[in-house]
Coordinates of C-alpha atoms in Angstrom, one line a residue:
M1105 CA 0.2 -0.3 -0.1
C1106 CA 1.4 3.1 -0.9
G1107 CA 0.7 6.6 -2.8
I1108 CA 1.7 7.6 -6.1
V1109 CA 2.1 11.0 -8.2
G1110 CA 3.3 12.3 -11.2
F1111 CA 3.1 14.2 -14.2
I1112 CA 3.1 14.2 -17.8
D1113 CA 4.4 17.6 -18.9
F1114 CA 4.8 18.0 -22.7
K1115 CA 5.8 22.1 -22.2
R1116 CA 8.8 20.8 -20.1
V1117 CA 8.5 23.6 -17.1
S1118 CA 7.8 21.1 -14.3
N1119 CA 11.1 20.0 -12.3
K1120 CA 12.5 17.7 -9.5
K1121 CA 11.7 20.1 -6.5
I1122 CA 7.8 20.6 -8.1
L1123 CA 7.9 16.5 -7.9
D1124 CA 9.6 16.3 -4.7
K1125 CA 6.8 18.4 -3.1
M1126 CA 4.0 16.5 -4.5
V1127 CA 5.4 13.1 -2.9
A1128 CA 5.9 14.9 0.2
T1129 CA 2.0 15.8 0.3
I1130 CA 0.9 12.3 0.7
H1131 CA 4.0 11.0 3.1
H1132 CA 1.3 9.9 5.5
R1133 CA 0.1 7.2 2.6
G1134 CA 3.4 5.8 2.9
P1135 CA 5.6 6.5 5.9
D1136 CA 8.5 3.7 5.2
G1137 CA 9.8 5.4 2.2
Q1138 CA 9.6 7.5 -0.8
G1139 CA 11.0 7.4 -4.7
A1140 CA 10.8 10.4 -7.1
E1141 CA 12.3 10.4 -10.6
I1142 CA 12.5 12.7 -13.6
Y1143 CA 12.4 11.1 -16.9
N1144 CA 13.0 12.5 -20.5
I1145 CA 11.1 11.1 -22.8
G1146 CA 11.5 12.7 -26.4
S1147 CA 10.7 16.1 -26.3
T1148 CA 8.7 15.2 -22.7
L1149 CA 9.0 15.5 -19.4
I1150 CA 7.9 12.8 -17.2
G1151 CA 8.0 12.6 -13.4
F1152 CA 7.3 9.5 -11.1
G1153 CA 6.5 9.6 -7.5
H1154 CA 6.3 7.3 -5.0
T1155 CA 5.6 6.7 -0.9
R1156 CA 5.7 3.4 0.5
L1157 CA 4.0 1.7 2.8
S1158 CA 5.8 -1.6 3.5
I1159 CA 3.7 -4.5 3.8
I1160 CA 5.2 -7.4 1.0
D1161 CA 9.0 -7.7 1.1
L1162 CA 10.0 -5.2 3.4
S1163 CA 13.6 -4.8 1.9
E1164 CA 14.9 -2.6 -0.5
G1165 CA 13.6 -4.6 -3.3
G1166 CA 10.4 -3.4 -3.1
H1167 CA 11.4 0.3 -3.9
Q1168 CA 9.7 2.6 -6.0
P1169 CA 9.8 3.7 -9.0
M1170 CA 10.7 0.1 -10.1
H1171 CA 12.6 -0.6 -13.4
F1172 CA 12.9 -3.5 -15.7
Q1173 CA 14.5 -3.4 -19.2
N1174 CA 12.9 -0.5 -20.8
Y1175 CA 9.8 -0.2 -18.4
T1176 CA 9.2 1.9 -15.2
I1177 CA 6.3 1.0 -13.0
L1178 CA 4.6 2.9 -9.8
L1179 CA 2.1 0.8 -7.8
N1180 CA -0.5 1.5 -5.3
G1181 CA -2.2 -1.5 -3.2
E1182 CA -1.8 -5.2 -3.0
I1183 CA -2.1 -8.1 -5.5
Y1184 CA -3.2 -11.0 -3.5
N1185 CA -2.2 -13.9 -5.9
Y1186 CA 1.2 -12.5 -6.7
K1187 CA 3.1 -15.6 -5.7
E1188 CA 0.8 -17.7 -8.3
I1189 CA 1.0 -15.4 -10.7
R1190 CA 5.2 -15.3 -10.2
I1191 CA 5.3 -19.2 -10.4
N1192 CA 3.4 -19.1 -13.8
L1193 CA 5.9 -16.3 -14.9
E1194 CA 9.2 -18.3 -13.8
K1195 CA 7.2 -21.5 -15.9
E1196 CA 7.5 -19.1 -18.8
G1197 CA 10.6 -18.0 -18.6
C1198 CA 11.0 -15.2 -16.1
S1199 CA 12.9 -14.4 -13.4
F1200 CA 12.8 -12.6 -10.1
I1201 CA 14.8 -10.6 -8.0
S1202 CA 12.9 -9.4 -5.2
N1203 CA 9.9 -11.1 -3.2
S1204 CA 7.5 -8.0 -3.9
D1205 CA 4.3 -8.0 -6.1
T1206 CA 5.7 -5.0 -7.8
E1207 CA 8.1 -6.9 -10.0
V1208 CA 5.3 -9.5 -10.5
V1209 CA 2.6 -6.7 -11.7
L1210 CA 5.6 -5.1 -14.0
K1211 CA 6.8 -8.7 -15.6
A1212 CA 3.3 -10.0 -15.7
F1213 CA 2.4 -6.6 -18.1
I1214 CA 5.8 -7.0 -20.3
H1215 CA 5.1 -10.5 -20.6
W1216 CA 1.4 -10.7 -21.3
G1217 CA 0.1 -7.0 -22.0
K1218 CA -2.7 -5.7 -20.7
D1219 CA -4.3 -8.9 -20.4
C1220 CA -2.2 -9.3 -17.2
V1221 CA -4.7 -7.5 -15.1
N1222 CA -7.6 -10.4 -15.7
R1223 CA -5.0 -12.6 -13.5
F1224 CA -4.9 -10.1 -10.8
I1225 CA -7.0 -11.1 -7.6
G1226 CA -6.3 -7.4 -5.6
M1227 CA -6.8 -4.0 -5.5
F1228 CA -4.6 -1.7 -7.2
V1229 CA -3.6 1.3 -9.0
F1230 CA -0.9 1.1 -11.2
V1231 CA 1.2 3.2 -14.0
I1232 CA 3.8 1.8 -16.2
L1233 CA 5.9 3.7 -18.6
D1234 CA 7.3 2.2 -21.6
H1235 CA 10.6 4.1 -22.1
F1236 CA 11.2 2.9 -25.8
G1237 CA 7.5 2.5 -27.2
Q1238 CA 7.1 6.3 -25.4
K1239 CA 3.5 5.7 -24.1
I1240 CA 1.9 5.6 -20.3
F1241 CA -0.4 3.0 -19.1
F1242 CA -2.5 3.6 -16.2
C1243 CA -5.1 1.0 -14.6
R1244 CA -7.3 0.9 -11.9
D1245 CA -9.1 -2.0 -9.8
R1246 CA -12.3 -3.4 -10.8
A1247 CA -14.3 -2.2 -7.7
G1248 CA -12.6 1.0 -7.5
V1249 CA -11.0 0.5 -3.8
K1250 CA -7.8 2.3 -4.8
P1251 CA -8.1 5.9 -5.9
L1252 CA -6.5 7.8 -8.9
Y1253 CA -7.2 11.4 -10.0
I1254 CA -5.9 12.9 -13.1
Y1255 CA -5.3 16.7 -14.4
E1256 CA -5.2 17.7 -17.8
D1257 CA -5.0 21.1 -19.3
N1258 CA -2.4 23.1 -21.1
D1259 CA -0.3 20.3 -22.4
L1260 CA 0.2 19.5 -18.5
F1261 CA -0.9 15.9 -17.0
L1262 CA -0.7 15.2 -13.6
F1263 CA -2.0 11.9 -11.9
G1264 CA -1.8 11.3 -8.1
S1265 CA -3.5 9.1 -5.2
E1266 CA -5.1 12.4 -3.6
L1267 CA -5.6 15.6 -5.3
K1268 CA -3.9 17.4 -2.4
A1269 CA -0.5 16.8 -4.2
F1270 CA -1.7 18.4 -7.7
H1271 CA -1.8 21.8 -5.6
Q1272 CA 2.1 21.5 -5.3
H1273 CA 2.3 22.0 -8.9
P1274 CA 2.2 25.9 -10.0
S1275 CA 0.4 25.1 -13.6
F1276 CA -2.4 23.3 -11.5
T1277 CA -5.6 25.5 -12.0
K1278 CA -8.1 24.7 -8.9
E1279 CA -11.3 26.1 -10.5
I1280 CA -14.6 24.5 -8.9
D1281 CA -16.6 22.2 -11.2
L1282 CA -20.2 23.8 -10.5
S1283 CA -22.0 20.7 -11.7
S1284 CA -19.9 18.7 -8.9
L1285 CA -20.8 21.2 -6.3
S1286 CA -24.3 21.2 -7.1
F1287 CA -24.1 17.1 -6.8
Y1288 CA -22.2 17.5 -3.6
L1289 CA -25.0 19.5 -2.0
R1290 CA -27.5 17.1 -3.1
H1291 CA -25.6 13.7 -1.9
G1292 CA -22.9 14.9 0.2
Y1293 CA -20.1 13.8 -2.5
V1294 CA -18.6 14.3 -5.5
K1295 CA -19.5 11.6 -7.9
G1296 CA -17.1 10.1 -10.4
P1297 CA -15.6 10.0 -13.2
N1298 CA -16.0 13.8 -12.4
S1299 CA -13.9 15.6 -9.6
I1300 CA -14.6 19.0 -7.8
Y1301 CA -12.2 20.6 -9.7
K1302 CA -12.4 21.2 -13.8
N1303 CA -10.0 19.5 -16.2
T1304 CA -9.6 16.9 -13.4
A1305 CA -11.3 13.4 -13.2
K1306 CA -11.0 9.9 -11.7
L1307 CA -9.8 7.0 -13.4
K1308 CA -12.8 4.8 -13.7
P1309 CA -12.7 1.4 -11.9
G1310 CA -12.0 -1.6 -14.0
H1311 CA -10.3 0.9 -16.8
W1312 CA -6.8 1.2 -18.4
L1313 CA -5.9 4.7 -19.8
E1314 CA -2.9 5.2 -22.4
V1315 CA -1.4 8.1 -23.2
D1316 CA 0.9 8.1 -26.4
L1317 CA 3.7 10.7 -25.5
I1318 CA 4.4 11.3 -29.3
T1319 CA 0.9 11.9 -30.4
K1320 CA -0.6 12.9 -27.0
R1321 CA -3.6 11.2 -27.6
K1322 CA -5.4 9.2 -24.9
T1323 CA -7.3 6.0 -25.3
E1324 CA -9.5 4.5 -22.4
N1325 CA -10.9 1.0 -22.6
C1326 CA -13.0 -1.4 -19.7
Y1327 CA -11.4 -4.8 -19.0
W1328 CA -14.1 -5.5 -16.3
D1329 CA -17.8 -4.1 -16.2
I1330 CA -20.0 -3.9 -13.3
V1331 CA -22.8 -3.2 -15.8
K1332 CA -22.2 -6.1 -17.8
I1333 CA -21.6 -8.4 -14.4
Y1334 CA -25.3 -7.4 -13.6
Q1335 CA -26.6 -8.3 -17.1
Q1336 CA -25.7 -11.9 -17.0
P1337 CA -28.3 -14.2 -16.6
I1338 CA -29.6 -15.7 -13.1
L1339 CA -27.7 -19.3 -12.4
N1340 CA -30.0 -22.2 -12.3
I1341 CA -28.6 -23.6 -8.7
D1342 CA -30.3 -25.0 -5.9
Y1343 CA -29.7 -23.1 -2.3
Q1344 CA -27.5 -25.2 -1.0
D1345 CA -25.1 -25.8 -3.5
A1346 CA -25.1 -21.7 -3.7
K1347 CA -24.3 -21.7 0.2
Q1348 CA -21.4 -23.8 -0.4
E1349 CA -20.0 -22.1 -3.0
T1350 CA -20.4 -18.4 -2.0
E1351 CA -18.8 -19.4 1.6
K1352 CA -16.0 -21.2 -0.7
L1353 CA -15.5 -17.9 -2.0
L1354 CA -15.6 -15.6 0.8
Q1355 CA -13.2 -18.0 2.6
S1356 CA -10.6 -17.7 -0.5
A1357 CA -11.4 -13.9 -0.3
C1358 CA -10.7 -13.6 3.2
E1359 CA -7.8 -16.1 3.3
Y1360 CA -6.2 -13.8 0.2
R1361 CA -6.4 -10.7 2.2
M1362 CA -4.2 -11.9 5.0
V1363 CA -0.9 -12.1 3.0
S1364 CA 1.3 -9.9 4.6
D1365 CA 4.8 -9.7 6.1
V1366 CA 3.3 -7.3 8.5
P1367 CA 0.4 -7.8 11.4
V1368 CA -3.0 -7.4 9.9
G1369 CA -6.2 -7.1 11.9
I1370 CA -10.2 -6.6 11.5
F1371 CA -12.7 -3.9 11.8
L1372 CA -15.5 -5.9 13.9
S1373 CA -18.3 -3.6 14.2
G1374 CA -20.8 -6.6 15.3
G1375 CA -22.6 -6.5 12.2
Y1376 CA -22.9 -9.8 9.9
D1377 CA -20.4 -8.5 7.3
S1378 CA -17.6 -7.7 9.8
S1379 CA -18.6 -10.8 11.7
C1380 CA -18.5 -12.8 8.5
V1381 CA -15.0 -11.8 7.8
T1382 CA -13.8 -12.4 11.5
A1383 CA -15.6 -15.8 11.5
M1384 CA -14.2 -17.2 8.2
L1385 CA -10.6 -16.1 9.4
Q1386 CA -10.7 -17.2 12.6
K1387 CA -12.6 -20.6 12.6
N1388 CA -8.9 -22.5 11.0
R1389 CA -6.6 -20.8 13.1
T1390 CA -5.4 -21.3 16.7
E1391 CA -3.7 -17.9 17.2
K1392 CA -5.9 -15.1 18.1
L1393 CA -6.9 -12.6 15.3
K1394 CA -6.5 -9.1 16.2
T1395 CA -10.1 -7.1 16.0
F1396 CA -10.6 -3.8 16.7
T1397 CA -13.9 -1.8 17.6
I1398 CA -14.8 2.1 18.3
G1399 CA -18.0 2.4 20.5
F1400 CA -19.5 5.8 21.2
P1401 CA -21.9 5.3 24.1
D1402 CA -23.7 9.0 23.5
G1403 CA -25.0 7.6 19.9
V1404 CA -25.7 4.7 18.1
N1405 CA -23.1 2.2 19.9
E1406 CA -22.8 -1.4 18.2
A1407 CA -19.5 -1.8 20.4
P1408 CA -21.3 -4.2 23.3
F1409 CA -22.1 -6.3 20.3
A1410 CA -18.5 -6.5 18.7
T1411 CA -17.3 -7.5 21.6
E1412 CA -19.6 -10.2 22.5
I1413 CA -18.9 -11.8 19.1
A1414 CA -15.1 -11.3 19.5
K1415 CA -15.4 -13.0 22.8
Y1416 CA -17.4 -16.2 21.3
L1417 CA -15.0 -16.2 18.1
G1418 CA -12.1 -16.3 20.4
T1419 CA -10.2 -13.0 19.1
E1420 CA -7.4 -10.7 20.3
H1421 CA -10.2 -7.9 20.8
T1422 CA -9.9 -3.9 21.3
S1423 CA -12.3 -1.9 21.7
F1424 CA -12.4 1.9 22.7
D1425 CA -15.5 3.9 23.8
C1426 CA -15.1 7.4 22.4
S1427 CA -15.8 10.4 24.0
T1428 CA -17.9 13.2 22.5
K1429 CA -14.7 15.5 22.8
E1430 CA -12.2 12.9 20.9
A1431 CA -15.2 12.7 18.1
Q1432 CA -15.3 16.5 17.8
E1433 CA -11.3 17.0 17.7
I1434 CA -11.2 14.9 14.5
I1435 CA -13.4 17.4 12.9
P1436 CA -10.8 20.1 12.0
Q1437 CA -8.8 17.3 10.5
L1438 CA -11.3 16.2 7.8
A1439 CA -10.9 19.0 5.1
Y1440 CA -7.2 18.0 4.9
Y1441 CA -7.4 13.8 4.2
Y1442 CA -10.5 14.6 2.7
D1443 CA -9.1 16.8 0.1
E1444 CA -12.4 16.6 -1.8
P1445 CA -15.8 17.1 -0.1
C1446 CA -17.0 14.6 1.4
A1447 CA -19.5 15.1 4.4
D1448 CA -20.3 11.5 5.6
I1449 CA -20.1 12.0 9.3
S1450 CA -18.8 8.4 9.6
T1451 CA -15.7 9.4 8.4
I1452 CA -15.2 10.5 11.7
P1453 CA -15.5 6.9 13.6
T1454 CA -13.5 5.6 10.6
M1455 CA -10.7 7.5 11.5
L1456 CA -10.7 6.8 15.2
V1457 CA -10.8 3.0 14.4
S1458 CA -7.9 3.2 12.0
K1459 CA -6.0 5.1 14.6
L1460 CA -6.8 2.7 17.0
A1461 CA -5.7 -0.3 15.0
R1462 CA -2.7 1.3 13.7
K1463 CA -1.0 1.0 17.2
K1464 CA -1.3 -2.7 17.0
V1465 CA -1.4 -3.7 13.1
T1466 CA -0.3 -2.4 9.6
V1467 CA -3.2 -3.7 7.6
A1468 CA -6.8 -3.9 8.7
L1469 CA -9.8 -5.6 6.7
S1470 CA -12.9 -4.2 6.1
A1471 CA -16.4 -5.5 5.4
D1472 CA -17.6 -2.8 3.1
G1473 CA -19.9 -3.9 0.1
G1474 CA -21.7 -6.5 1.8
D1475 CA -25.2 -4.7 1.9
E1476 CA -24.3 -3.8 -2.0
V1477 CA -23.1 -7.5 -3.0
F1478 CA -25.9 -9.3 -0.7
A1479 CA -28.7 -6.8 -1.1
G1480 CA -28.8 -5.6 2.7
Y1481 CA -29.8 -2.5 2.5
N1482 CA -33.6 -1.7 4.0
G1483 CA -34.1 0.6 1.2
Y1484 CA -34.4 -2.4 -1.1
V1485 CA -38.0 -3.5 0.3
L1486 CA -39.6 0.1 -0.1
N1487 CA -38.1 0.8 -3.2
I1488 CA -39.2 -2.4 -4.9
A1489 CA -43.0 -1.4 -3.0
R1490 CA -42.6 1.8 -4.6
W1491 CA -41.7 0.4 -8.3
N1492 CA -44.6 -2.3 -8.2
K1493 CA -46.9 0.5 -6.8
I1494 CA -45.9 2.9 -9.6
N1495 CA -46.2 0.3 -12.5
S1496 CA -49.4 -0.7 -11.4
V1497 CA -50.6 2.4 -13.0
P1498 CA -50.8 1.5 -17.3
N1499 CA -48.0 2.9 -19.3
V1500 CA -50.2 5.1 -21.3
M1501 CA -51.7 6.9 -17.9
Q1502 CA -48.3 7.5 -16.5
P1503 CA -47.3 10.6 -18.1
I1504 CA -50.9 12.0 -17.6
L1505 CA -50.8 11.4 -14.3
G1506 CA -47.4 12.8 -13.8
D1507 CA -49.1 16.0 -15.6
V1508 CA -51.9 16.3 -13.0
I1509 CA -49.2 15.9 -10.2
N1510 CA -47.4 19.0 -11.4
F1511 CA -50.4 21.2 -11.7
T1512 CA -51.4 20.3 -8.3
S1513 CA -48.1 21.0 -6.6
N1514 CA -48.6 25.0 -8.1
F1515 CA -51.3 25.2 -5.3
I1516 CA -49.2 23.9 -2.5
S1517 CA -47.7 26.4 -0.2
K1518 CA -43.5 26.5 -0.9
D1519 CA -43.5 25.5 3.1
K1520 CA -44.2 22.2 2.6
V1521 CA -40.7 21.4 1.4
Q1522 CA -40.9 17.5 1.8
L1523 CA -44.4 17.2 0.3
L1524 CA -43.0 18.9 -2.9
H1525 CA -40.1 17.2 -2.9
K1526 CA -41.8 13.6 -3.0
L1527 CA -44.5 15.1 -5.6
N1528 CA -41.6 16.3 -7.5
G1529 CA -40.2 12.8 -7.5
L1530 CA -43.5 11.0 -8.4
A1531 CA -44.3 13.3 -11.0
K1532 CA -40.5 12.7 -12.8
V1533 CA -41.1 9.3 -12.3
Y1534 CA -44.4 8.7 -14.2
K1535 CA -43.4 10.9 -17.0
A1536 CA -40.0 9.4 -17.6
D1537 CA -38.9 6.2 -19.4
F1538 CA -37.3 3.0 -17.8
N1539 CA -33.4 4.3 -17.2
E1540 CA -34.6 7.8 -15.8
K1541 CA -37.3 6.4 -14.0
I1542 CA -34.8 3.7 -12.2
S1543 CA -32.4 6.6 -11.7
V1544 CA -34.8 8.4 -9.4
F1545 CA -35.0 5.5 -6.9
S1546 CA -31.5 5.7 -6.8
L1547 CA -29.5 8.0 -4.3
N1548 CA -32.8 8.7 -2.6
S1549 CA -31.8 8.1 1.0
T1550 CA -29.1 11.0 0.6
R1551 CA -30.4 13.3 -1.9
T1552 CA -31.0 17.1 -1.0
P1553 CA -34.3 18.1 -2.6
D1554 CA -33.4 19.9 -6.1
T1555 CA -35.6 23.7 -4.6
I1556 CA -33.0 23.7 -1.7
V1557 CA -30.1 23.4 -4.1
N1558 CA -31.3 25.6 -6.8
D1559 CA -32.0 28.4 -4.2
L1560 CA -28.6 28.2 -3.0
M1561 CA -26.4 28.1 -5.7
S1562 CA -25.7 31.3 -7.0
T1563 CA -25.1 30.0 -10.5
N1564 CA -27.3 27.7 -12.3
E1565 CA -25.7 24.4 -13.1
N1566 CA -26.4 21.3 -15.3
M1567 CA -26.9 18.8 -12.7
Q1568 CA -24.4 15.6 -13.6
K1569 CA -26.6 12.6 -14.4
G1570 CA -25.3 8.9 -14.2
E1571 CA -25.7 6.4 -16.5
Y1572 CA -28.6 4.0 -16.0
I1573 CA -28.8 0.7 -18.0
N1574 CA -31.9 -1.2 -18.7
G1575 CA -31.4 -5.3 -19.2
M1576 CA -30.3 -6.2 -15.6
N1577 CA -31.2 -9.4 -14.2
G1578 CA -34.2 -8.5 -12.4
L1579 CA -35.4 -5.5 -10.7
L1580 CA -33.1 -6.5 -7.0
G1581 CA -30.2 -6.9 -9.2
T1582 CA -30.8 -3.1 -10.9
F1583 CA -31.0 -1.7 -7.3
Q1584 CA -27.9 -3.4 -6.5
Y1585 CA -26.0 -1.8 -9.1
L1586 CA -27.1 1.2 -8.9
D1587 CA -25.9 1.3 -5.2
F1588 CA -22.5 -0.1 -6.5
T1589 CA -21.9 2.7 -8.9
S1590 CA -23.6 5.4 -6.9
T1591 CA -22.5 5.4 -3.3
L1592 CA -20.0 2.4 -2.8
T1593 CA -16.6 3.7 -4.5
D1594 CA -17.2 7.5 -4.3
L1595 CA -18.1 7.7 -0.9
L1596 CA -17.8 4.5 0.9
L1597 CA -14.3 3.1 -0.6
T1598 CA -13.2 7.1 -0.4
K1599 CA -13.9 7.4 3.1
V1600 CA -12.3 4.1 4.1
D1601 CA -9.0 4.6 2.2
R1602 CA -8.6 8.3 3.1
A1603 CA -9.0 7.6 6.9
T1604 CA -6.9 4.4 7.1
M1605 CA -4.0 6.4 5.0
S1606 CA -4.2 9.3 7.1
V1607 CA -2.6 7.0 9.6
G1608 CA -0.5 5.0 7.3
L1609 CA -2.9 1.6 7.7
E1610 CA -3.3 -0.6 4.7
G1611 CA -7.1 -1.4 4.3
R1612 CA -8.6 -4.2 2.6
E1613 CA -12.1 -5.4 1.6
P1614 CA -12.7 -9.1 0.7
L1615 CA -16.2 -8.6 0.0
L1616 CA -15.3 -6.7 -2.6
D1617 CA -13.1 -9.5 -4.4
H1618 CA -14.5 -9.7 -8.1
R1619 CA -15.2 -13.4 -8.0
I1620 CA -17.5 -12.7 -5.2
L1621 CA -19.1 -9.7 -7.2
E1622 CA -19.5 -11.9 -10.1
F1623 CA -21.0 -15.2 -8.6
A1624 CA -23.4 -13.3 -6.0
S1625 CA -25.0 -11.0 -9.0
Q1626 CA -26.2 -13.9 -10.7
L1627 CA -27.8 -15.6 -7.5
P1628 CA -31.7 -15.7 -7.6
D1629 CA -32.9 -13.3 -6.1
G1630 CA -34.5 -15.2 -3.5
F1631 CA -31.4 -16.3 -2.1
K1632 CA -30.4 -13.0 -1.1
H1633 CA -33.8 -11.4 -0.3
N1634 CA -37.3 -12.5 0.6
G1635 CA -38.9 -9.2 0.6
T1636 CA -38.3 -8.2 4.0
K1637 CA -35.1 -9.2 5.1
G1638 CA -31.7 -9.2 2.8
K1639 CA -28.4 -10.9 2.9
L1640 CA -30.2 -14.2 3.6
I1641 CA -27.6 -16.3 2.1
L1642 CA -24.6 -14.6 4.1
K1643 CA -26.3 -14.6 7.4
D1644 CA -26.9 -18.6 6.8
I1645 CA -23.5 -18.7 6.2
V1646 CA -22.9 -16.7 9.5
H1647 CA -25.1 -18.7 11.4
Q1648 CA -22.9 -21.7 10.9
Y1649 CA -20.2 -20.1 13.3
I1650 CA -21.4 -17.4 15.3
P1651 CA -25.5 -18.1 17.1
E1652 CA -28.3 -16.6 15.2
S1653 CA -29.5 -15.8 19.0
I1654 CA -26.6 -13.3 19.0
M1655 CA -26.3 -12.0 15.5
D1656 CA -30.4 -11.5 15.4
R1657 CA -31.3 -7.7 15.8
P1658 CA -32.2 -5.0 14.1
K1659 CA -29.7 -3.5 11.6
M1660 CA -27.7 -0.7 13.2
G1661 CA -25.0 2.0 11.6
F1662 CA -22.6 4.2 13.6
D1663 CA -24.4 7.7 14.3
L1664 CA -23.3 10.8 15.5
P1665 CA -25.1 13.4 17.0
I1666 CA -23.8 15.7 14.9
F1667 CA -26.8 18.3 14.7
T1668 CA -26.9 18.0 18.2
W1669 CA -23.6 19.1 18.3
L1670 CA -23.9 21.7 15.9
K1671 CA -26.8 23.6 18.3
N1672 CA -24.4 23.2 21.2
D1673 CA -21.0 22.3 21.7
L1674 CA -20.1 23.1 17.9
N1675 CA -22.7 26.1 17.3
Y1676 CA -19.4 28.2 16.5
L1677 CA -19.0 25.8 13.3
V1678 CA -22.6 27.5 12.1
E1679 CA -21.7 30.8 13.5
E1680 CA -18.2 31.1 11.8
Y1681 CA -18.4 29.6 8.5
L1682 CA -22.0 30.1 7.6
S1683 CA -21.5 33.7 8.0
E1684 CA -21.7 36.4 5.1
E1685 CA -17.9 37.1 5.6
E1686 CA -17.2 33.3 5.0
L1687 CA -19.6 32.7 2.1
N1688 CA -18.4 36.2 0.4
K1689 CA -14.8 34.8 -0.1
H1690 CA -16.2 32.7 -3.2
K1691 CA -19.8 33.8 -3.3
L1692 CA -20.8 30.4 -4.6
F1693 CA -23.9 30.3 -2.6
N1694 CA -26.8 32.7 -2.0
Y1695 CA -26.4 34.3 1.3
N1696 CA -30.0 34.6 1.8
S1697 CA -30.7 31.0 1.2
V1698 CA -27.6 30.0 3.9
K1699 CA -29.1 32.5 6.3
Q1700 CA -32.9 31.0 5.9
I1701 CA -31.7 27.2 6.1
V1702 CA -29.3 28.6 9.2
Y1703 CA -32.5 30.2 11.0
L1704 CA -34.6 26.9 10.0
F1705 CA -32.0 25.0 11.9
N1706 CA -31.7 26.7 14.6
E1707 CA -35.6 26.7 15.3
D1708 CA -35.8 23.1 14.7
K1709 CA -37.7 23.2 11.7
L1710 CA -35.0 22.2 9.0
V1711 CA -36.5 18.9 7.3
Y1712 CA -33.5 17.8 5.4
K1713 CA -30.5 18.7 8.2
D1714 CA -27.7 17.0 6.1
I1715 CA -27.9 20.5 3.9
I1716 CA -26.4 22.4 7.0
W1717 CA -23.6 19.6 7.9
R1718 CA -22.8 19.6 4.0
L1719 CA -22.5 23.2 3.6
I1720 CA -20.2 23.3 6.7
H1721 CA -17.9 20.9 5.5
F1722 CA -17.6 22.6 2.0
Q1723 CA -16.4 25.8 3.9
M1724 CA -13.9 24.0 5.9
W1725 CA -12.8 22.3 2.8
Y1726 CA -12.8 25.7 1.1
N1727 CA -10.8 27.3 3.7
Q1728 CA -8.5 24.7 4.2
W1729 CA -7.6 24.2 -0.4
Q1730 CA -8.9 27.1 -2.0
I1731 CA -7.2 30.4 0.1
K1732 CA -3.6 30.5 0.0
K1733 CA -2.2 30.5 3.6

């Protein structure tokens, strides 16, 4: 696990000093070493920078940038099955001088070309420079666990694991993309491939990007597509066989993520997903695995359940009850480590549990993705019921009904924000085709009404839209696909990556192993969801190792009383960051609209409370990154 940065400078105005500064900004991602090199390729100046968190092959043999023949590589992440790939390469005549997975990736690429990635089980971003061919290749893992930002403008191409590195290049223009800002206000994060800045994007998961240094031409292609995964036909398989195969894949995925030359632990929340990972790994081991939990007695607190599960499974458990003060002290750090606005309040406990785990381990397994892969969200029940109710109206009548709802809305007071929001959404559904209709159902739980955002934004900007595709293998699969491509990569995985890397901890995601994704997506809906409860097959597997009596409780999530804090201890954040003086620094928002939101919040009349935290977080981010100190 590491951090990577670099540039392709066709004007040759960059230098080693700039590259060193870029590398220094992501030192937290790789505190064990760094490398920065400049290459002259034809008329182009190339910079490759790397910070190393030593996980596999702790010797200098794993140092990057790494070279072989006319190729140079940067790798962020891990290839868990690198030993098997190495054996295959050795059988075909390749030799190795280190024990690192980086050397395996480089020689696999040289030997098999781009097809090499289809053999990799892991999380990764790698960049390979072909000095003789004068091309650079970028590749991102299938689920997008590892990040890669790319900036391109005026013959300058920057890349990096985090946006903060770009600020060290004097030619980087940090102009805010208003469409991305609009999306952020609605949902609390920036959806890829966009970023908060213009001319800056995220490489899509499961994609290659090739840059020809002679012609400056860019070619992007997809090697693994989540759309196609959910368009595969449902398997003709009985439940017991499906359960057996699912458990086999889970076991393999978890074991692969124990590959390490440093201590490994597990984030144990007490829910089914993290309990599954822990049970899979502890069952065949005599040594006690290290598990970690953060408790928050003043909020929704799963720590007692996690402790009970850890005791039952026999792990070496560390649980820490976090005080309100300790949680609040994280808030000033958020804008620095989350250098693109991300207003998910669970970033706080994720940073805290990462800090806790880093005292004992260098790698921690996380169970993100279980709800998306095995249909665990409570919203699936509601959305499917809504969908069926809406489509009980004949197709020919739906557009007419949409017009009627729109007409009726004109007679409802604007103060009825929640009612108008629901009616507006319903009208859109009735007037839309399938793809537009299904899109209204996605991101619903995090959405701030358009009317609020439109009033806030000083400049009207077209709202960026997702790509929603028909032909999925059933309605449940469609909703799972939407969750996977909306919040998972750009919100949940971003949250974990920045939190773990803030303390030099490698986070691994066994439930997002592509083999699990491919198999689970083709399971019959009833194996995952029975109409009232989700994750059925995963729960049945867990119950083989942990009694149902311990696990059976309502689905919980880590919740912090952020709005109570903003009324009391943290009220100064409202007053400071949402003041007219602060808002005038950029004039992106209408002050009167912000003032009204603050008034409604103080009077306990703000229906969509998320918007006030999103505004505060953005303001903190703006002060951190847009105002020169």
